[in-house]
PDB file of C-alpha atoms in Angstrom:
ATOM      1  CA  UNK A 225      -0.019  -0.013   0.020  1.00 43.00           C
ATOM      2  CA  UNK A 226       1.576   3.277  -1.064  1.00 41.00           C
ATOM      3  CA  UNK A 227       1.876   6.157   1.397  1.00 44.00           C
ATOM      4  CA  UNK A 228       2.807   9.715   0.866  1.00 43.00           C
ATOM      5  CA  UNK A 229       4.835  11.137   3.698  1.00 44.00           C
ATOM      6  CA  UNK A 230       6.722  14.387   4.053  1.00 45.00           C
ATOM      7  CA  UNK A 231      10.478  13.985   3.538  1.00 44.00           C
ATOM      8  CA  UNK A 232      12.349  14.018   6.829  1.00 44.00           C
ATOM      9  CA  UNK A 233      15.899  14.963   7.634  1.00 43.00           C
ATOM     10  CA  UNK A 234      17.963  11.805   8.024  1.00 40.00           C
ATOM     11  CA  UNK A 235      19.823  11.207  11.225  1.00 42.00           C
ATOM     12  CA  UNK A 236      22.531   8.764  12.268  1.00 38.00           C
ATOM     13  CA  UNK A 237      21.542   5.630  14.117  1.00 34.00           C
ATOM     14  CA  UNK A 238      23.157   7.005  17.237  1.00 36.00           C
ATOM     15  CA  UNK A 239      21.128  10.251  17.107  1.00 40.00           C
ATOM     16  CA  UNK A 240      17.888   8.285  16.427  1.00 37.00           C
ATOM     17  CA  UNK A 241      18.498   5.887  19.382  1.00 35.00           C
ATOM     18  CA  UNK A 242      19.482   8.675  21.735  1.00 38.00           C
ATOM     19  CA  UNK A 243      16.199  10.472  20.931  1.00 37.00           C
ATOM     20  CA  UNK A 244      14.145   7.300  21.201  1.00 37.00           C
ATOM     21  CA  UNK A 245      15.651   6.555  24.633  1.00 36.00           C
ATOM     22  CA  UNK A 246      15.969  10.103  25.903  1.00 38.00           C
ATOM     23  CA  UNK A 247      14.804  10.406  29.535  1.00 37.00           C
ATOM     24  CA  UNK A 248      11.550  12.291  30.079  1.00 35.00           C
ATOM     25  CA  UNK A 249      12.012  15.961  30.930  1.00 34.00           C
ATOM     26  CA  UNK A 250       9.934  15.949  34.136  1.00 37.00           C
ATOM     27  CA  UNK A 251      11.950  16.457  37.362  1.00 35.00           C
ATOM     28  CA  UNK A 252      10.557  13.212  38.656  1.00 32.00           C
ATOM     29  CA  UNK A 253      12.273  11.220  35.885  1.00 36.00           C
ATOM     30  CA  UNK A 254      15.759  12.001  37.321  1.00 39.00           C
ATOM     31  CA  UNK A 255      14.867  10.907  40.837  1.00 39.00           C
ATOM     32  CA  UNK A 256      15.595   7.436  42.099  1.00 41.00           C
ATOM     33  CA  UNK A 257      12.434   5.323  41.578  1.00 41.00           C
ATOM     34  CA  UNK A 258      12.077   4.773  45.319  1.00 40.00           C
ATOM     35  CA  UNK A 259      12.107   8.585  45.875  1.00 38.00           C
ATOM     36  CA  UNK A 260       9.785   9.409  42.971  1.00 40.00           C
ATOM     37  CA  UNK A 261       7.219   6.886  44.097  1.00 44.00           C
ATOM     38  CA  UNK A 262       7.387   7.457  47.873  1.00 40.00           C
ATOM     39  CA  UNK A 263       3.584   7.891  47.940  1.00 39.00           C
ATOM     40  CA  UNK A 264       3.215   4.411  46.482  1.00 42.00           C
ATOM     41  CA  UNK A 265       5.004   2.591  49.394  1.00 45.00           C
ATOM     42  CA  UNK A 266       1.795   1.008  50.669  1.00 42.00           C
ATOM     43  CA  UNK A 267       0.766  -0.536  47.365  1.00 44.00           C
ATOM     44  CA  UNK A 268       4.307  -1.725  46.734  1.00 47.00           C
ATOM     45  CA  UNK A 269       4.481  -3.320  50.216  1.00 44.00           C
ATOM     46  CA  UNK A 270       1.151  -5.010  49.672  1.00 42.00           C
ATOM     47  CA  UNK A 271       2.349  -6.289  46.365  1.00 53.00           C
ATOM     48  CA  UNK A 272       5.567  -7.835  47.780  1.00 56.00           C
ATOM     49  CA  UNK A 273       4.130 -11.357  47.923  1.00 53.00           C
ATOM     50  CA  UNK A 274       2.941 -11.098  44.309  1.00 50.00           C
ATOM     51  CA  UNK A 275       6.366  -9.924  43.242  1.00 52.00           C
ATOM     52  CA  UNK A 276       8.021 -12.849  45.026  1.00 56.00           C
ATOM     53  CA  UNK A 277       5.595 -15.234  43.353  1.00 54.00           C
ATOM     54  CA  UNK A 278       6.249 -13.542  39.998  1.00 53.00           C
ATOM     55  CA  UNK A 279       9.970 -13.994  40.514  1.00 54.00           C
ATOM     56  CA  UNK A 280       9.550 -17.741  41.133  1.00 57.00           C
ATOM     57  CA  UNK A 281       7.251 -18.063  38.117  1.00 50.00           C
ATOM     58  CA  UNK A 282       9.658 -16.156  35.831  1.00 52.00           C
ATOM     59  CA  UNK A 283      12.623 -18.326  36.768  1.00 54.00           C
ATOM     60  CA  UNK A 284      10.717 -21.584  36.622  1.00 56.00           C
ATOM     61  CA  UNK A 285       8.707 -20.872  33.479  1.00 60.00           C
ATOM     62  CA  UNK A 286       9.758 -19.115  30.226  1.00 64.00           C
ATOM     63  CA  UNK A 287      12.921 -17.747  31.892  1.00 68.00           C
ATOM     64  CA  UNK A 288      14.117 -21.168  33.059  1.00 65.00           C
ATOM     65  CA  UNK A 289      17.887 -21.159  32.788  1.00 69.00           C
ATOM     66  CA  UNK A 290      17.887 -17.496  31.686  1.00 81.00           C
ATOM     67  CA  UNK A 291      18.852 -14.640  33.989  1.00 86.00           C
ATOM     68  CA  UNK A 292      18.591 -11.649  31.730  1.00 95.00           C
ATOM     69  CA  UNK A 293      16.046  -9.610  29.751  1.00 97.00           C
ATOM     70  CA  UNK A 294      16.837  -7.277  26.826  1.00 97.00           C
ATOM     71  CA  UNK A 295      15.388  -3.771  27.172  1.00 97.00           C
ATOM     72  CA  UNK A 296      15.467  -1.211  24.327  1.00 94.00           C
ATOM     73  CA  UNK A 297      14.687   2.243  25.688  1.00 93.00           C
ATOM     74  CA  UNK A 298      16.157   1.553  29.110  1.00 95.00           C
ATOM     75  CA  UNK A 299      17.145   5.226  29.725  1.00 93.00           C
ATOM     76  CA  UNK A 300      13.575   6.494  29.214  1.00 91.00           C
ATOM     77  CA  UNK A 301      11.252   7.087  32.162  1.00 92.00           C
ATOM     78  CA  UNK A 302       9.300   3.875  31.307  1.00 94.00           C
ATOM     79  CA  UNK A 303      12.479   1.974  30.653  1.00 95.00           C
ATOM     80  CA  UNK A 304      13.895   2.749  34.064  1.00 96.00           C
ATOM     81  CA  UNK A 305      10.774   1.498  35.737  1.00 97.00           C
ATOM     82  CA  UNK A 306      10.755  -1.583  33.560  1.00 97.00           C
ATOM     83  CA  UNK A 307      14.395  -2.284  34.568  1.00 98.00           C
ATOM     84  CA  UNK A 308      13.461  -2.033  38.239  1.00 97.00           C
ATOM     85  CA  UNK A 309      10.547  -4.415  37.769  1.00 97.00           C
ATOM     86  CA  UNK A 310      12.881  -6.897  36.096  1.00 97.00           C
ATOM     87  CA  UNK A 311      15.407  -6.561  38.927  1.00 97.00           C
ATOM     88  CA  UNK A 312      12.617  -7.145  41.485  1.00 96.00           C
ATOM     89  CA  UNK A 313      12.091 -10.598  39.880  1.00 94.00           C
ATOM     90  CA  UNK A 314      15.694 -11.583  40.489  1.00 94.00           C
ATOM     91  CA  UNK A 315      16.679 -11.086  36.825  1.00 95.00           C
ATOM     92  CA  UNK A 316      19.087  -8.651  35.154  1.00 96.00           C
ATOM     93  CA  UNK A 317      18.002  -6.107  32.509  1.00 97.00           C
ATOM     94  CA  UNK A 318      20.350  -5.797  29.600  1.00 97.00           C
ATOM     95  CA  UNK A 319      20.006  -2.275  28.311  1.00 96.00           C
ATOM     96  CA  UNK A 320      20.703  -1.624  24.653  1.00 94.00           C
ATOM     97  CA  UNK A 321      22.298   1.810  24.246  1.00 93.00           C
ATOM     98  CA  UNK A 322      23.760   3.846  21.363  1.00 89.00           C
ATOM     99  CA  UNK A 323      26.797   5.142  23.201  1.00 89.00           C
ATOM    100  CA  UNK A 324      28.912   4.171  26.186  1.00 90.00           C
ATOM    101  CA  UNK A 325      28.153   7.371  28.113  1.00 91.00           C
ATOM    102  CA  UNK A 326      25.210   5.813  29.914  1.00 92.00           C
ATOM    103  CA  UNK A 327      27.063   2.660  30.933  1.00 95.00           C
ATOM    104  CA  UNK A 328      28.234   3.766  34.387  1.00 95.00           C
ATOM    105  CA  UNK A 329      24.850   5.016  35.577  1.00 96.00           C
ATOM    106  CA  UNK A 330      23.101   1.914  34.234  1.00 97.00           C
ATOM    107  CA  UNK A 331      25.505  -0.468  36.017  1.00 97.00           C
ATOM    108  CA  UNK A 332      25.000   1.529  39.250  1.00 97.00           C
ATOM    109  CA  UNK A 333      21.261   0.903  38.916  1.00 96.00           C
ATOM    110  CA  UNK A 334      21.733  -2.837  38.319  1.00 97.00           C
ATOM    111  CA  UNK A 335      21.337  -2.808  34.528  1.00 97.00           C
ATOM    112  CA  UNK A 336      24.010  -4.404  32.275  1.00 97.00           C
ATOM    113  CA  UNK A 337      24.640  -2.020  29.389  1.00 96.00           C
ATOM    114  CA  UNK A 338      25.195  -3.348  25.863  1.00 95.00           C
ATOM    115  CA  UNK A 339      26.472  -0.726  23.396  1.00 93.00           C
ATOM    116  CA  UNK A 340      25.073  -1.250  19.850  1.00 89.00           C
ATOM    117  CA  UNK A 341      26.107   1.876  18.079  1.00 83.00           C
ATOM    118  CA  UNK A 342      26.400   0.220  14.691  1.00 82.00           C
ATOM    119  CA  UNK A 343      25.095  -2.805  12.738  1.00 78.00           C
ATOM    120  CA  UNK A 344      28.445  -4.457  13.362  1.00 82.00           C
ATOM    121  CA  UNK A 345      27.986  -4.006  17.124  1.00 85.00           C
ATOM    122  CA  UNK A 346      24.515  -5.470  16.952  1.00 83.00           C
ATOM    123  CA  UNK A 347      25.595  -8.630  15.137  1.00 82.00           C
ATOM    124  CA  UNK A 348      28.952  -9.115  16.812  1.00 89.00           C
ATOM    125  CA  UNK A 349      29.629 -12.456  18.537  1.00 92.00           C
ATOM    126  CA  UNK A 350      29.743 -10.633  21.872  1.00 91.00           C
ATOM    127  CA  UNK A 351      26.370  -9.027  21.400  1.00 92.00           C
ATOM    128  CA  UNK A 352      24.749 -12.236  20.119  1.00 92.00           C
ATOM    129  CA  UNK A 353      26.200 -14.158  23.084  1.00 93.00           C
ATOM    130  CA  UNK A 354      24.898 -11.556  25.552  1.00 94.00           C
ATOM    131  CA  UNK A 355      21.405 -11.641  24.014  1.00 93.00           C
ATOM    132  CA  UNK A 356      21.519 -15.396  23.816  1.00 93.00           C
ATOM    133  CA  UNK A 357      21.604 -15.392  27.654  1.00 94.00           C
ATOM    134  CA  UNK A 358      18.288 -13.486  27.706  1.00 96.00           C
ATOM    135  CA  UNK A 359      14.840 -14.994  27.930  1.00 95.00           C
ATOM    136  CA  UNK A 360      12.859 -12.045  26.559  1.00 96.00           C
ATOM    137  CA  UNK A 361      12.938  -8.704  24.805  1.00 97.00           C
ATOM    138  CA  UNK A 362      10.990  -5.527  25.755  1.00 97.00           C
ATOM    139  CA  UNK A 363      10.875  -2.497  23.508  1.00 95.00           C
ATOM    140  CA  UNK A 364      10.005   0.654  25.422  1.00 91.00           C
ATOM    141  CA  UNK A 365      11.075   3.372  22.940  1.00 84.00           C
ATOM    142  CA  UNK A 366       8.968   6.194  21.488  1.00 64.00           C
ATOM    143  CA  UNK A 367       6.359   6.154  24.266  1.00 53.00           C
ATOM    144  CA  UNK A 368       6.295   9.939  24.877  1.00 45.00           C
ATOM    145  CA  UNK A 369       4.309  12.571  23.028  1.00 42.00           C
ATOM    146  CA  UNK A 370       7.008  15.270  22.768  1.00 42.00           C
ATOM    147  CA  UNK A 371       8.532  16.586  19.542  1.00 41.00           C
ATOM    148  CA  UNK A 372      10.900  13.652  19.240  1.00 41.00           C
ATOM    149  CA  UNK A 373       8.206  11.024  19.719  1.00 44.00           C
ATOM    150  CA  UNK A 374       7.166  11.324  16.111  1.00 42.00           C
ATOM    151  CA  UNK A 375      10.608  10.276  14.857  1.00 43.00           C
ATOM    152  CA  UNK A 376      10.020   6.569  14.263  1.00 42.00           C
ATOM    153  CA  UNK A 377      12.980   5.914  12.047  1.00 42.00           C
ATOM    154  CA  UNK A 378      14.512   3.724  14.749  1.00 57.00           C
ATOM    155  CA  UNK A 379      11.865   1.099  13.831  1.00 67.00           C
ATOM    156  CA  UNK A 380      14.496  -0.536  11.602  1.00 78.00           C
ATOM    157  CA  UNK A 381      16.431  -1.338  14.811  1.00 85.00           C
ATOM    158  CA  UNK A 382      13.309  -3.023  16.249  1.00 89.00           C
ATOM    159  CA  UNK A 383      13.031  -5.063  13.107  1.00 89.00           C
ATOM    160  CA  UNK A 384      16.653  -6.143  13.530  1.00 89.00           C
ATOM    161  CA  UNK A 385      15.898  -7.185  17.115  1.00 92.00           C
ATOM    162  CA  UNK A 386      13.097  -9.456  15.917  1.00 94.00           C
ATOM    163  CA  UNK A 387      15.558 -11.218  13.652  1.00 92.00           C
ATOM    164  CA  UNK A 388      18.097 -11.496  16.395  1.00 92.00           C
ATOM    165  CA  UNK A 389      15.464 -12.961  18.759  1.00 94.00           C
ATOM    166  CA  UNK A 390      14.803 -15.728  16.339  1.00 93.00           C
ATOM    167  CA  UNK A 391      18.503 -16.300  15.687  1.00 93.00           C
ATOM    168  CA  UNK A 392      19.471 -16.702  19.371  1.00 94.00           C
ATOM    169  CA  UNK A 393      16.274 -18.503  20.447  1.00 94.00           C
ATOM    170  CA  UNK A 394      14.451 -15.799  22.368  1.00 95.00           C
ATOM    171  CA  UNK A 395      10.702 -16.476  22.268  1.00 95.00           C
ATOM    172  CA  UNK A 396       9.074 -13.652  24.340  1.00 96.00           C
ATOM    173  CA  UNK A 397       8.945 -10.239  22.622  1.00 97.00           C
ATOM    174  CA  UNK A 398       6.860  -7.368  24.061  1.00 97.00           C
ATOM    175  CA  UNK A 399       6.573  -4.123  21.962  1.00 95.00           C
ATOM    176  CA  UNK A 400       5.174  -0.935  23.550  1.00 93.00           C
ATOM    177  CA  UNK A 401       3.353   0.730  20.650  1.00 89.00           C
ATOM    178  CA  UNK A 402       0.929   3.664  20.541  1.00 74.00           C
ATOM    179  CA  UNK A 403      -2.745   4.444  20.072  1.00 60.00           C
ATOM    180  CA  UNK A 404      -4.659   7.001  18.025  1.00 50.00           C
ATOM    181  CA  UNK A 405      -4.057  10.509  19.449  1.00 57.00           C
ATOM    182  CA  UNK A 406      -6.807  12.773  20.647  1.00 54.00           C
ATOM    183  CA  UNK A 407      -7.807  16.085  19.007  1.00 61.00           C
ATOM    184  CA  UNK A 408      -5.081  18.041  20.775  1.00 62.00           C
ATOM    185  CA  UNK A 409      -2.372  15.664  19.525  1.00 61.00           C
ATOM    186  CA  UNK A 410      -3.909  15.559  16.023  1.00 68.00           C
ATOM    187  CA  UNK A 411      -3.259  19.323  15.906  1.00 75.00           C
ATOM    188  CA  UNK A 412       0.155  19.116  17.421  1.00 70.00           C
ATOM    189  CA  UNK A 413       1.405  16.362  15.065  1.00 69.00           C
ATOM    190  CA  UNK A 414      -0.105  18.013  11.978  1.00 74.00           C
ATOM    191  CA  UNK A 415       1.385  16.642   8.817  1.00 76.00           C
ATOM    192  CA  UNK A 416       3.516  14.145  10.786  1.00 77.00           C
ATOM    193  CA  UNK A 417       0.467  12.244  12.024  1.00 74.00           C
ATOM    194  CA  UNK A 418      -0.031   9.977   9.005  1.00 76.00           C
ATOM    195  CA  UNK A 419       3.656   9.006   8.911  1.00 77.00           C
ATOM    196  CA  UNK A 420       3.751   8.467  12.649  1.00 73.00           C
ATOM    197  CA  UNK A 421       0.729   6.131  12.745  1.00 75.00           C
ATOM    198  CA  UNK A 422       1.826   4.324   9.579  1.00 79.00           C
ATOM    199  CA  UNK A 423       5.234   3.601  11.098  1.00 80.00           C
ATOM    200  CA  UNK A 424       3.595   2.267  14.283  1.00 80.00           C
ATOM    201  CA  UNK A 425       1.268  -0.009  12.275  1.00 82.00           C
ATOM    202  CA  UNK A 426       4.259  -1.213  10.177  1.00 86.00           C
ATOM    203  CA  UNK A 427       6.310  -2.257  13.136  1.00 89.00           C
ATOM    204  CA  UNK A 428       3.326  -4.021  14.752  1.00 90.00           C
ATOM    205  CA  UNK A 429       2.746  -5.893  11.511  1.00 90.00           C
ATOM    206  CA  UNK A 430       6.404  -6.878  11.211  1.00 91.00           C
ATOM    207  CA  UNK A 431       6.324  -8.344  14.741  1.00 93.00           C
ATOM    208  CA  UNK A 432       3.103 -10.223  14.009  1.00 91.00           C
ATOM    209  CA  UNK A 433       4.882 -11.814  11.000  1.00 90.00           C
ATOM    210  CA  UNK A 434       7.690 -13.319  13.070  1.00 92.00           C
ATOM    211  CA  UNK A 435       7.704 -16.738  14.685  1.00 93.00           C
ATOM    212  CA  UNK A 436       7.824 -15.385  18.242  1.00 95.00           C
ATOM    213  CA  UNK A 437       5.587 -15.284  21.281  1.00 95.00           C
ATOM    214  CA  UNK A 438       4.856 -11.644  20.552  1.00 96.00           C
ATOM    215  CA  UNK A 439       2.702  -9.085  22.384  1.00 95.00           C
ATOM    216  CA  UNK A 440       2.018  -5.497  21.372  1.00 95.00           C
ATOM    217  CA  UNK A 441       1.026  -3.247  24.255  1.00 95.00           C
ATOM    218  CA  UNK A 442      -0.791   0.018  23.375  1.00 93.00           C
ATOM    219  CA  UNK A 443      -0.859   2.145  26.564  1.00 92.00           C
ATOM    220  CA  UNK A 444      -3.060   5.010  27.491  1.00 91.00           C
ATOM    221  CA  UNK A 445      -1.417   8.404  28.052  1.00 87.00           C
ATOM    222  CA  UNK A 446       1.570   7.707  30.371  1.00 89.00           C
ATOM    223  CA  UNK A 447       1.889   9.631  33.648  1.00 91.00           C
ATOM    224  CA  UNK A 448       3.911   9.560  36.796  1.00 93.00           C
ATOM    225  CA  UNK A 449       1.084   8.803  39.183  1.00 95.00           C
ATOM    226  CA  UNK A 450       1.763   6.320  41.980  1.00 96.00           C
ATOM    227  CA  UNK A 451       1.456   2.685  41.170  1.00 96.00           C
ATOM    228  CA  UNK A 452      -1.831   1.004  42.054  1.00 97.00           C
ATOM    229  CA  UNK A 453      -1.332  -2.447  40.605  1.00 97.00           C
ATOM    230  CA  UNK A 454      -4.739  -2.092  38.928  1.00 98.00           C
ATOM    231  CA  UNK A 455      -5.342  -1.838  35.156  1.00 98.00           C
ATOM    232  CA  UNK A 456      -7.796  -2.464  32.361  1.00 96.00           C
ATOM    233  CA  UNK A 457      -6.642  -4.670  29.482  1.00 96.00           C
ATOM    234  CA  UNK A 458      -8.510  -4.947  26.221  1.00 93.00           C
ATOM    235  CA  UNK A 459      -7.847  -7.416  23.504  1.00 92.00           C
ATOM    236  CA  UNK A 460      -9.444  -8.099  20.141  1.00 86.00           C
ATOM    237  CA  UNK A 461      -8.718  -7.056  16.526  1.00 81.00           C
ATOM    238  CA  UNK A 462      -7.848  -3.399  17.134  1.00 84.00           C
ATOM    239  CA  UNK A 463      -8.052  -2.567  20.806  1.00 90.00           C
ATOM    240  CA  UNK A 464      -7.752   1.087  21.906  1.00 86.00           C
ATOM    241  CA  UNK A 465      -6.931   2.200  25.478  1.00 86.00           C
ATOM    242  CA  UNK A 466      -8.827   4.897  27.347  1.00 86.00           C
ATOM    243  CA  UNK A 467      -7.493   7.565  29.611  1.00 90.00           C
ATOM    244  CA  UNK A 468      -4.119   7.301  31.302  1.00 91.00           C
ATOM    245  CA  UNK A 469      -1.893   4.658  32.905  1.00 94.00           C
ATOM    246  CA  UNK A 470       0.937   4.958  35.401  1.00 95.00           C
ATOM    247  CA  UNK A 471       4.387   4.224  34.005  1.00 95.00           C
ATOM    248  CA  UNK A 472       5.128   1.938  36.957  1.00 97.00           C
ATOM    249  CA  UNK A 473       1.828  -0.006  36.414  1.00 98.00           C
ATOM    250  CA  UNK A 474       2.680  -0.281  32.706  1.00 97.00           C
ATOM    251  CA  UNK A 475       6.161  -1.590  33.483  1.00 98.00           C
ATOM    252  CA  UNK A 476       4.596  -4.263  35.777  1.00 98.00           C
ATOM    253  CA  UNK A 477       2.158  -5.187  33.043  1.00 98.00           C
ATOM    254  CA  UNK A 478       4.981  -5.661  30.534  1.00 97.00           C
ATOM    255  CA  UNK A 479       6.855  -7.907  32.983  1.00 96.00           C
ATOM    256  CA  UNK A 480       3.758  -9.965  33.638  1.00 96.00           C
ATOM    257  CA  UNK A 481       3.363 -10.443  29.844  1.00 95.00           C
ATOM    258  CA  UNK A 482       7.042 -11.394  29.521  1.00 95.00           C
ATOM    259  CA  UNK A 483       7.098 -13.890  32.385  1.00 93.00           C
ATOM    260  CA  UNK A 484       3.620 -15.420  32.304  1.00 92.00           C
ATOM    261  CA  UNK A 485       3.719 -19.283  32.383  1.00 90.00           C
ATOM    262  CA  UNK A 486       1.773 -19.347  29.112  1.00 90.00           C
ATOM    263  CA  UNK A 487       2.525 -16.848  26.290  1.00 91.00           C
ATOM    264  CA  UNK A 488       0.571 -13.633  26.281  1.00 92.00           C
ATOM    265  CA  UNK A 489      -0.038 -13.007  22.596  1.00 91.00           C
ATOM    266  CA  UNK A 490      -1.704 -10.432  20.424  1.00 93.00           C
ATOM    267  CA  UNK A 491      -2.431  -6.721  20.611  1.00 93.00           C
ATOM    268  CA  UNK A 492      -3.434  -5.412  24.054  1.00 95.00           C
ATOM    269  CA  UNK A 493      -4.630  -1.962  25.074  1.00 95.00           C
ATOM    270  CA  UNK A 494      -3.626  -1.071  28.696  1.00 96.00           C
ATOM    271  CA  UNK A 495      -5.130   1.723  30.840  1.00 95.00           C
ATOM    272  CA  UNK A 496      -5.592   2.418  34.469  1.00 96.00           C
ATOM    273  CA  UNK A 497      -8.452   0.302  35.827  1.00 96.00           C
ATOM    274  CA  UNK A 498      -9.843  -1.821  38.667  1.00 96.00           C
ATOM    275  CA  UNK A 499      -8.385  -5.289  38.042  1.00 97.00           C
ATOM    276  CA  UNK A 500      -5.049  -6.561  39.391  1.00 97.00           C
ATOM    277  CA  UNK A 501      -2.507  -6.742  36.609  1.00 97.00           C
ATOM    278  CA  UNK A 502      -2.216 -10.512  36.425  1.00 95.00           C
ATOM    279  CA  UNK A 503      -5.985 -11.014  36.533  1.00 95.00           C
ATOM    280  CA  UNK A 504      -6.511  -8.333  33.836  1.00 96.00           C
ATOM    281  CA  UNK A 505      -4.065 -10.108  31.526  1.00 95.00           C
ATOM    282  CA  UNK A 506      -5.639 -13.432  32.279  1.00 92.00           C
ATOM    283  CA  UNK A 507      -9.034 -12.157  31.323  1.00 91.00           C
ATOM    284  CA  UNK A 508      -7.954 -11.671  27.688  1.00 88.00           C
ATOM    285  CA  UNK A 509      -8.195 -14.818  25.533  1.00 77.00           C
ATOM    286  CA  UNK A 510      -4.669 -16.062  24.928  1.00 59.00           C
ATOM    287  CA  UNK A 511      -4.899 -16.681  21.189  1.00 46.00           C
ATOM    288  CA  UNK A 512      -2.933 -14.729  18.680  1.00 45.00           C
ATOM    289  CA  UNK A 513      -5.324 -12.176  17.096  1.00 46.00           C
ATOM    290  CA  UNK A 514      -4.149 -10.460  13.938  1.00 49.00           C
ATOM    291  CA  UNK A 515      -4.996  -6.752  14.020  1.00 49.00           C
ATOM    292  CA  UNK A 516      -7.867  -5.696  11.766  1.00 46.00           C
ATOM    293  CA  UNK A 517      -5.561  -3.632   9.559  1.00 40.00           C
ATOM    294  CA  UNK A 518      -3.276  -6.657   9.179  1.00 42.00           C
ATOM    295  CA  UNK A 519      -6.122  -8.923   8.097  1.00 42.00           C
ATOM    296  CA  UNK A 520      -7.531  -6.402   5.618  1.00 42.00           C
ATOM    297  CA  UNK A 521      -4.183  -5.770   3.992  1.00 46.00           C
ATOM    298  CA  UNK A 522      -3.352  -9.497   3.851  1.00 46.00           C
ATOM    299  CA  UNK A 523      -6.662 -10.184   2.110  1.00 42.00           C
ATOM    300  CA  UNK A 524      -6.064  -7.352  -0.348  1.00 48.00           C
ATOM    301  CA  UNK A 525      -2.513  -8.545  -1.081  1.00 51.00           C
ATOM    302  CA  UNK A 526      -3.698 -12.122  -1.515  1.00 49.00           C
ATOM    303  CA  UNK A 527      -6.428 -11.078  -3.920  1.00 48.00           C
ATOM    304  CA  UNK A 528      -3.935  -9.015  -5.941  1.00 52.00           C
ATOM    305  CA  UNK A 529      -1.527 -11.990  -6.119  1.00 53.00           C
ATOM    306  CA  UNK A 530      -4.352 -14.287  -7.236  1.00 48.00           C
ATOM    307  CA  UNK A 531      -5.353 -11.863 -10.004  1.00 51.00           C
ATOM    308  CA  UNK A 532      -1.717 -11.597 -11.126  1.00 58.00           C
ATOM    309  CA  UNK A 533      -1.408 -15.408 -11.250  1.00 57.00           C
ATOM    310  CA  UNK A 534      -4.671 -15.937 -13.176  1.00 55.00           C
ATOM    311  CA  UNK A 535      -4.340 -16.556 -16.925  1.00 54.00           C
ATOM    312  CA  UNK A 536      -5.484 -13.605 -19.054  1.00 51.00           C
ATOM    313  CA  UNK A 537      -8.996 -13.983 -20.377  1.00 42.00           C
TER     314      UNK A 537
END
């Protein structure tokens, strides 16, 4: 299907990755997680037993024999919370970064940095060996709505990660995607809206075409509200979230999808809600559902191929 998009200034891979993983600008994003979420101490304490159970499940189920999880976007506000959720389960996040400058701070926080500034870095024996020790991949880039959020040229890197996952035997792959913006964001994105949404659909489609236990998570508007451990999860052909969702609750939801005993597959919309995270995920039928746009395009392409193969009348 042909699309017309406005030409965009090309950037180096390092520039694109730095923008995709740039920390959020709110003051809270530079605080230690424990400080930023002080008001959430009670819910976190109440959730300690569930976290301990989740850790046992992760290490006995899909993560059996694996101690690490790949995180793309680990320096973003969501990525930092995701790394902490992984650490709480007794596993080590492996953060993919475009330059070594973040390495020291990541190690101090418990994350193992892996510099992939070039294609050679990403396919080097050392990188493949490091990712081969991981049991899952989480992509948490491009989740903001700032000016840089519309730059989706880093989706080629996500596509490479899908191939690497199959190469080294990683089955679980969770992609944080996006949903249709409201009127305000329609205005703000302007001419970039079509390109932005098309790129998001393309990367979802690419993931659905891989032989992986894949899950696409479309979150509501992300905020820094205290964690509640309660969400709403919608499945189906083209689910759309409503309202907002805490970054910490979204990180926990991603981890639950990564470490569930049975694969959590398909496209899921996640918003703040009233169900515990595990129960909310469990309420969605666990059968791979192709998005509506995928099915329609596949049918159109199949019909076109059939017409091309038919003998001329």
